[in-house]
PDB file of C-alpha atoms in Angstrom:
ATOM      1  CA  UNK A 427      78.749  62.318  39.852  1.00  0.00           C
ATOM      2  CA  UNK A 428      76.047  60.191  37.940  1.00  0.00           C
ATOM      3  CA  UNK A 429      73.537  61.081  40.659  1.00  0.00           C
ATOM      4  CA  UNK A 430      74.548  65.107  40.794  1.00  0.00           C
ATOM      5  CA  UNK A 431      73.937  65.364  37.061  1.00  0.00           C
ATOM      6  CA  UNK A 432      70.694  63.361  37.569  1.00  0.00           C
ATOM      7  CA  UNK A 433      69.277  65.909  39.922  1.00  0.00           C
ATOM      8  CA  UNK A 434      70.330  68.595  38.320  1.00  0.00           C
ATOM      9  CA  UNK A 435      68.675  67.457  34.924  1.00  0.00           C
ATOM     10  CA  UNK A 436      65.225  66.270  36.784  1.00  0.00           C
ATOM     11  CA  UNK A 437      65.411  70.042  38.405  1.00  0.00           C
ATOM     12  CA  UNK A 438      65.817  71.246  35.051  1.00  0.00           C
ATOM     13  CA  UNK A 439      63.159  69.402  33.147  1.00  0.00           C
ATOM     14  CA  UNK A 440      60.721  70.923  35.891  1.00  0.00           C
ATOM     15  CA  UNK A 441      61.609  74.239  35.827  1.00  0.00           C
ATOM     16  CA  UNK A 442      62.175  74.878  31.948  1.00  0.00           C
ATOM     17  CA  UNK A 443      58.576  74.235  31.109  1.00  0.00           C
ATOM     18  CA  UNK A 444      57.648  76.308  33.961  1.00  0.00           C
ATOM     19  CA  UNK A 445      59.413  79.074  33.156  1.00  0.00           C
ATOM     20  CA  UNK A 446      58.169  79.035  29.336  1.00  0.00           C
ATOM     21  CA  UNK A 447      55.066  78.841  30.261  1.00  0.00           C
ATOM     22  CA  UNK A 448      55.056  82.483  32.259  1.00  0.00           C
ATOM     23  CA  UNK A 449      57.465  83.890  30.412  1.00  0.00           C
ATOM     24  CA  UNK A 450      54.519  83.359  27.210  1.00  0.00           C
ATOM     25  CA  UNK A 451      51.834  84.222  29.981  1.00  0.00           C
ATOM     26  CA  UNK A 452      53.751  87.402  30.660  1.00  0.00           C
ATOM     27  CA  UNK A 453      54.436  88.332  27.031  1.00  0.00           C
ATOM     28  CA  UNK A 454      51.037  87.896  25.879  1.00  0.00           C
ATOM     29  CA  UNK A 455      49.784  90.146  28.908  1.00  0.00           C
ATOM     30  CA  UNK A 456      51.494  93.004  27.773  1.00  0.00           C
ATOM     31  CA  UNK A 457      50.220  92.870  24.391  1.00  0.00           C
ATOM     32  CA  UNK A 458      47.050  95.523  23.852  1.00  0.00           C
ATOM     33  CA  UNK A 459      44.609  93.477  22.438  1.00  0.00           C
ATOM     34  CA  UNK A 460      41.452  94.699  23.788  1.00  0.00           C
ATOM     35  CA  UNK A 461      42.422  98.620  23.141  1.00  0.00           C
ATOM     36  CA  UNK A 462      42.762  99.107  19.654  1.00  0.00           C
ATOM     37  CA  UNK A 463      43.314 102.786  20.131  1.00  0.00           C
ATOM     38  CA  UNK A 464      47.262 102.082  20.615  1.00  0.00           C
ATOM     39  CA  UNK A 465      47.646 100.429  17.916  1.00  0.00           C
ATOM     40  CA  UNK A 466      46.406 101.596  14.823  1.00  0.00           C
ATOM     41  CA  UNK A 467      47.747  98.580  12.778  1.00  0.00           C
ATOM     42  CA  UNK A 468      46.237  95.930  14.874  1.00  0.00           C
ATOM     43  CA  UNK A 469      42.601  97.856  14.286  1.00  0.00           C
ATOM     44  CA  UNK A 470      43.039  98.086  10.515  1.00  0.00           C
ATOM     45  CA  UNK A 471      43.039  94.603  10.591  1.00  0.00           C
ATOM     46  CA  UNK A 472      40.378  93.630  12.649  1.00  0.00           C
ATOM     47  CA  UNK A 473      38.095  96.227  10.734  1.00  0.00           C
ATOM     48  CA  UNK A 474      39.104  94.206   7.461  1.00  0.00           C
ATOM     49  CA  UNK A 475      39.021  91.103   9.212  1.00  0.00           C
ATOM     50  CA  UNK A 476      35.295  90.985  10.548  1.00  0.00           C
ATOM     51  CA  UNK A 477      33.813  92.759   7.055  1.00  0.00           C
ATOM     52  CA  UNK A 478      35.709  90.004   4.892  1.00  0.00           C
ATOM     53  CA  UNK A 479      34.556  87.319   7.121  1.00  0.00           C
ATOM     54  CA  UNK A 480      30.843  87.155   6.389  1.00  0.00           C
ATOM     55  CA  UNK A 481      30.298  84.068   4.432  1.00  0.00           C
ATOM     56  CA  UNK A 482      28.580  84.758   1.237  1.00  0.00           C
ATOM     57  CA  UNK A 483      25.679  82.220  -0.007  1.00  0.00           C
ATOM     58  CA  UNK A 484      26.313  79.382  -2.190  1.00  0.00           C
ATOM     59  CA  UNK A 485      23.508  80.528  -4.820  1.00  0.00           C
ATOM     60  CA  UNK A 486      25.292  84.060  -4.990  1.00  0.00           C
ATOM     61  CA  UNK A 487      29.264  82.536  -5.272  1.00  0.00           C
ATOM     62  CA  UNK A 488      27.936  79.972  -7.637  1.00  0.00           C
ATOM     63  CA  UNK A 489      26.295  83.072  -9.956  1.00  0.00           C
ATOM     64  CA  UNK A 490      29.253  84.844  -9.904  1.00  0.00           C
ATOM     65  CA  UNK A 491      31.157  81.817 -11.250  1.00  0.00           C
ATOM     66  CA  UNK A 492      28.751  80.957 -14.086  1.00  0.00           C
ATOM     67  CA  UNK A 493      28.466  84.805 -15.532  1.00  0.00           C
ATOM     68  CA  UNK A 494      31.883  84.514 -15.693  1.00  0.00           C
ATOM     69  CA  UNK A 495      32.317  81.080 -17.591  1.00  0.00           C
ATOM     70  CA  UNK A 496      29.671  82.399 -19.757  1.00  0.00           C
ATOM     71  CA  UNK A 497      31.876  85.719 -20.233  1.00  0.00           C
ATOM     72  CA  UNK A 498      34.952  83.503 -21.225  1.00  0.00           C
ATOM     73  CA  UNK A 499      32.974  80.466 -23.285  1.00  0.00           C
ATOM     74  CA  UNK A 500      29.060  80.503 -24.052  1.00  0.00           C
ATOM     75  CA  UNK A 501      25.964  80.406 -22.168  1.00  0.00           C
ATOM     76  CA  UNK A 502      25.616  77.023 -23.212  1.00  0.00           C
ATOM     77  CA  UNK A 503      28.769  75.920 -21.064  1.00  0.00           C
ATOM     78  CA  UNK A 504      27.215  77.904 -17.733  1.00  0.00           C
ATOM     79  CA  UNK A 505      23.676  76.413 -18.333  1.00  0.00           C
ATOM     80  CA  UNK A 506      25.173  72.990 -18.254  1.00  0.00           C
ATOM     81  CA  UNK A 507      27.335  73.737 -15.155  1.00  0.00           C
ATOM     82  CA  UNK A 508      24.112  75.031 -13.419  1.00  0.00           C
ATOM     83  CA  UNK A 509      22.233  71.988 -14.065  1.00  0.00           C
ATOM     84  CA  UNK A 510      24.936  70.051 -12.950  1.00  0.00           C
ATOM     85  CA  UNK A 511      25.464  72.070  -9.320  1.00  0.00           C
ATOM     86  CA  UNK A 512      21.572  71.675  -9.157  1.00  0.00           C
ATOM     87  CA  UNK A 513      21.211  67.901  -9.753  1.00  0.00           C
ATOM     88  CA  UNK A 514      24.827  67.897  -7.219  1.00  0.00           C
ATOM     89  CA  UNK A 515      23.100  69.972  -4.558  1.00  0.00           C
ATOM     90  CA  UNK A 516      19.288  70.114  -4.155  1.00  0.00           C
ATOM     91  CA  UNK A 517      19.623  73.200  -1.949  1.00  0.00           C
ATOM     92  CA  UNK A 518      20.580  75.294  -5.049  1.00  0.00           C
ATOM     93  CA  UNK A 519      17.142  74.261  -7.009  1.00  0.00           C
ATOM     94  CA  UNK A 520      15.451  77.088  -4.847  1.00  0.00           C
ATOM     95  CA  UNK A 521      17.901  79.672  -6.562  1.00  0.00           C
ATOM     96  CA  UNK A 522      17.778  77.699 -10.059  1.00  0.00           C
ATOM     97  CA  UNK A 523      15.052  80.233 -11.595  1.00  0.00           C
ATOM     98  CA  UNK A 524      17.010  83.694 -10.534  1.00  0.00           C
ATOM     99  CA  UNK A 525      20.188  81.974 -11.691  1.00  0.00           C
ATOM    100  CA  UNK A 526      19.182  80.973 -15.428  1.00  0.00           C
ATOM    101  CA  UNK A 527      17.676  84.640 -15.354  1.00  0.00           C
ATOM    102  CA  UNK A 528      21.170  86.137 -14.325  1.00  0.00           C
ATOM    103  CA  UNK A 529      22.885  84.071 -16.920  1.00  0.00           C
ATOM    104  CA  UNK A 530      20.177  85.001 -19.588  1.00  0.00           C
ATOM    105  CA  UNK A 531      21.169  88.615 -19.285  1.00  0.00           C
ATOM    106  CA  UNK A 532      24.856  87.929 -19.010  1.00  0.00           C
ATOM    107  CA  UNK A 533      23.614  86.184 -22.245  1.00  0.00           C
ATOM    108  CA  UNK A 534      22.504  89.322 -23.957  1.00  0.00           C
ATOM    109  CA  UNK A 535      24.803  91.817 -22.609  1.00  0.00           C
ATOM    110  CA  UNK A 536      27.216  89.527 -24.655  1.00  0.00           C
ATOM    111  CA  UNK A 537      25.827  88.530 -27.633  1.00  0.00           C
ATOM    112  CA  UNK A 538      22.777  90.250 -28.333  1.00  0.00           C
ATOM    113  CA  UNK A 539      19.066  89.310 -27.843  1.00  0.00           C
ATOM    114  CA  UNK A 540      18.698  87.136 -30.713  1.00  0.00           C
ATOM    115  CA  UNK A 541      22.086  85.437 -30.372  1.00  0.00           C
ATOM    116  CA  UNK A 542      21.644  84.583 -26.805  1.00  0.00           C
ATOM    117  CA  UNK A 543      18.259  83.473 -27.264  1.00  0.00           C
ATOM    118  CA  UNK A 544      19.978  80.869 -29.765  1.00  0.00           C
ATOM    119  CA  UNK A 545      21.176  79.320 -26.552  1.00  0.00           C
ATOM    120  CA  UNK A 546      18.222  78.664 -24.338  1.00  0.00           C
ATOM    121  CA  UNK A 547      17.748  75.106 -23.055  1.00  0.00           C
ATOM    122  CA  UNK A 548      15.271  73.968 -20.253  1.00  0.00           C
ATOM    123  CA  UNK A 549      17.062  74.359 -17.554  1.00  0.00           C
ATOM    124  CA  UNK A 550      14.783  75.956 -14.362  1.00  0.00           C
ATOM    125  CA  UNK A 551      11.806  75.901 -16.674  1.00  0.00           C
ATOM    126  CA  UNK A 552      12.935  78.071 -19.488  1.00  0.00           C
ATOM    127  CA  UNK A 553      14.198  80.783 -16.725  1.00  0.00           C
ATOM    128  CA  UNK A 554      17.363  81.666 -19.020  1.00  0.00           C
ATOM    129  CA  UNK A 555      14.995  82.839 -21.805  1.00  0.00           C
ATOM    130  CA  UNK A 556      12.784  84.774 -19.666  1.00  0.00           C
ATOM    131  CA  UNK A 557      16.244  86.376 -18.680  1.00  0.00           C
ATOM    132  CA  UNK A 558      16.932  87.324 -21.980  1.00  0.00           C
ATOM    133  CA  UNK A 559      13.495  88.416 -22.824  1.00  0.00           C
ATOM    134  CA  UNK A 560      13.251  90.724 -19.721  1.00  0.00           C
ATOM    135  CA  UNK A 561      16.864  92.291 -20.790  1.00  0.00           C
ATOM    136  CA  UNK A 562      16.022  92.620 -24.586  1.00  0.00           C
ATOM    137  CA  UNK A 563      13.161  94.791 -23.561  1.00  0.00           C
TER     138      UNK A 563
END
């Protein structure tokens, strides 16, 4: 009896996997994935998928991040942060200048020209007051 129940579990432990294995083959085969026609749901998806995916610069996620601190604190608080990512990553030091700039008129669409000029530091060679000079015009 040892012996029949042997053989029956070696047959078994070949054939399970086997059969999993096409039985996922099989179900996977029927699914439409490369016509999108017949199923509308599946190609909302994808369409959302592939525009979402595109991978947005570091310069241009890192602006959107300091306009916004400066919206919540001061422009003295993002001008510190953006010396800080630039001395952290050297690739942002090309994007330094248009950054201060951005921040600069954040700066004044806050506070006014003469308030936000009250905050300018060297940071990118003066580029956040040039920012707020080109917006107070």
């Amino acid at each position: 009896m040892n012996t029949a129940a042997r053989r029956i579990g070696r047959s078994l432990a070949l054939v399970i996997p086997v059969v999993l294995v096409l039985s996922g083959t099989l179900a996977v085969s029927r699914v439409a994935w490369s016509n999108p026609d017949t199923d509308p749901v599946l190609a909302a998806s994808s369409a959302h998928s592939s525009a979402a995916a595109v991978p947005r610069a570091a310069h241009e996620v890192l602006r959107e991040r300091l306009v916004a601190e400066l919206r919540e604190e001061d422009p003295g608080v993002a001008l510190t942060h953006l010396q800080q990512e630039v001395n952290r990553r050297p690739s942002l030091a090309a994007h330094c200048v248009s950054l201060a700039r951005s921040l600069g008129r954040a700066a004044v669409a806050k506070y006014g020209p003469r308030e936000a000029q009250k905050f300018a530091r060297p940071v990118c060679d003066t580029s956040f007051a040039a920012g707020v000079s080109e917006q107070a015009r």
